[in-house]
């Protein structure tokens, strides 16, 4: 499996774990939905900065989702 495929699968998995659509993530990050889809399917070669931007966004969303207050 190529690195691009691994990265795409990881991003897709994280996005689904958050319960986010491609549209929401793309809109929040100011990128096109088609570009995000291509990244997830390893049809695009995103820059290291773009991968960091996407994964940071998803990691923050996941850590926020894990911090539910219990009353």
C-alpha positions as MATLAB code, in Angstrom:
seq = 'XXXXXXXXXXXXXXXXXXXXXXXXXXXXXXXXXXXXXXXXXXXXXXXXXXXXXXXXXXXXXXXXXXXXXXX';
ca = [
       0.000    0.000    0.000;
       1.352    3.392   -0.955;
       1.815    6.234    1.509;
      -0.828    8.243   -0.337;
      -3.345    5.435    0.090;
      -2.506    5.119    3.802;
      -2.913    8.860    4.342;
      -6.202    8.911    2.450;
      -7.604    6.003    4.442;
      -6.485    7.573    7.717;
      -8.127   10.906    6.871;
     -11.328    9.188    5.757;
     -11.402    7.066    8.911;
     -10.880   10.053   11.181;
     -13.550   12.037    9.352;
     -16.066    9.216    9.714;
     -15.135    8.802   13.380;
     -16.053   12.453   13.878;
     -19.330   11.888   12.055;
     -18.459   14.607    9.535;
     -19.324   14.687    5.866;
     -16.763   15.538    3.224;
     -18.765   18.693    2.589;
     -18.482   19.884    6.209;
     -14.743   19.246    6.440;
     -14.086   20.851    3.060;
     -16.168   23.923    3.918;
     -14.520   24.322    7.331;
     -11.046   24.080    5.777;
     -11.850   26.230    2.721;
     -11.026   23.506    0.215;
     -13.261   21.899   -2.390;
     -15.181   18.759   -1.575;
     -13.867   17.136   -4.746;
     -10.270   17.809   -3.641;
     -10.924   16.187   -0.254;
     -12.534   13.204   -1.981;
      -9.469   12.857   -4.213;
      -7.193   12.972   -1.161;
      -9.245   10.278    0.577;
      -9.118    8.082   -2.526;
      -5.398    8.801   -3.121;
      -6.129   10.449   -6.456;
      -4.476   13.731   -5.397;
      -1.041   14.506   -4.024;
      -1.655   17.003   -1.226;
       1.193   18.992    0.257;
       2.521   18.100    3.680;
       0.961   21.328    4.948;
      -2.467   20.338    3.614;
      -2.274   16.896    5.219;
      -1.257   18.540    8.501;
      -4.145   21.021    8.226;
      -6.717   18.270    7.650;
      -5.395   15.897   10.314;
      -5.037   18.681   12.878;
      -8.650   19.722   12.268;
      -9.885   16.145   12.651;
      -7.715   15.417   15.701;
      -9.066   18.538   17.414;
     -12.618   17.499   16.590;
     -12.010   14.005   17.963;
     -10.443   15.240   21.187;
     -13.316   17.687   21.670;
     -15.838   14.915   21.109;
     -14.126   12.795   23.753;
     -14.452   15.517   26.407;
     -18.129   15.158   27.267;
     -19.186   16.566   30.578;
     -20.916   14.211   32.968;
     -23.388   15.666   35.449;
];
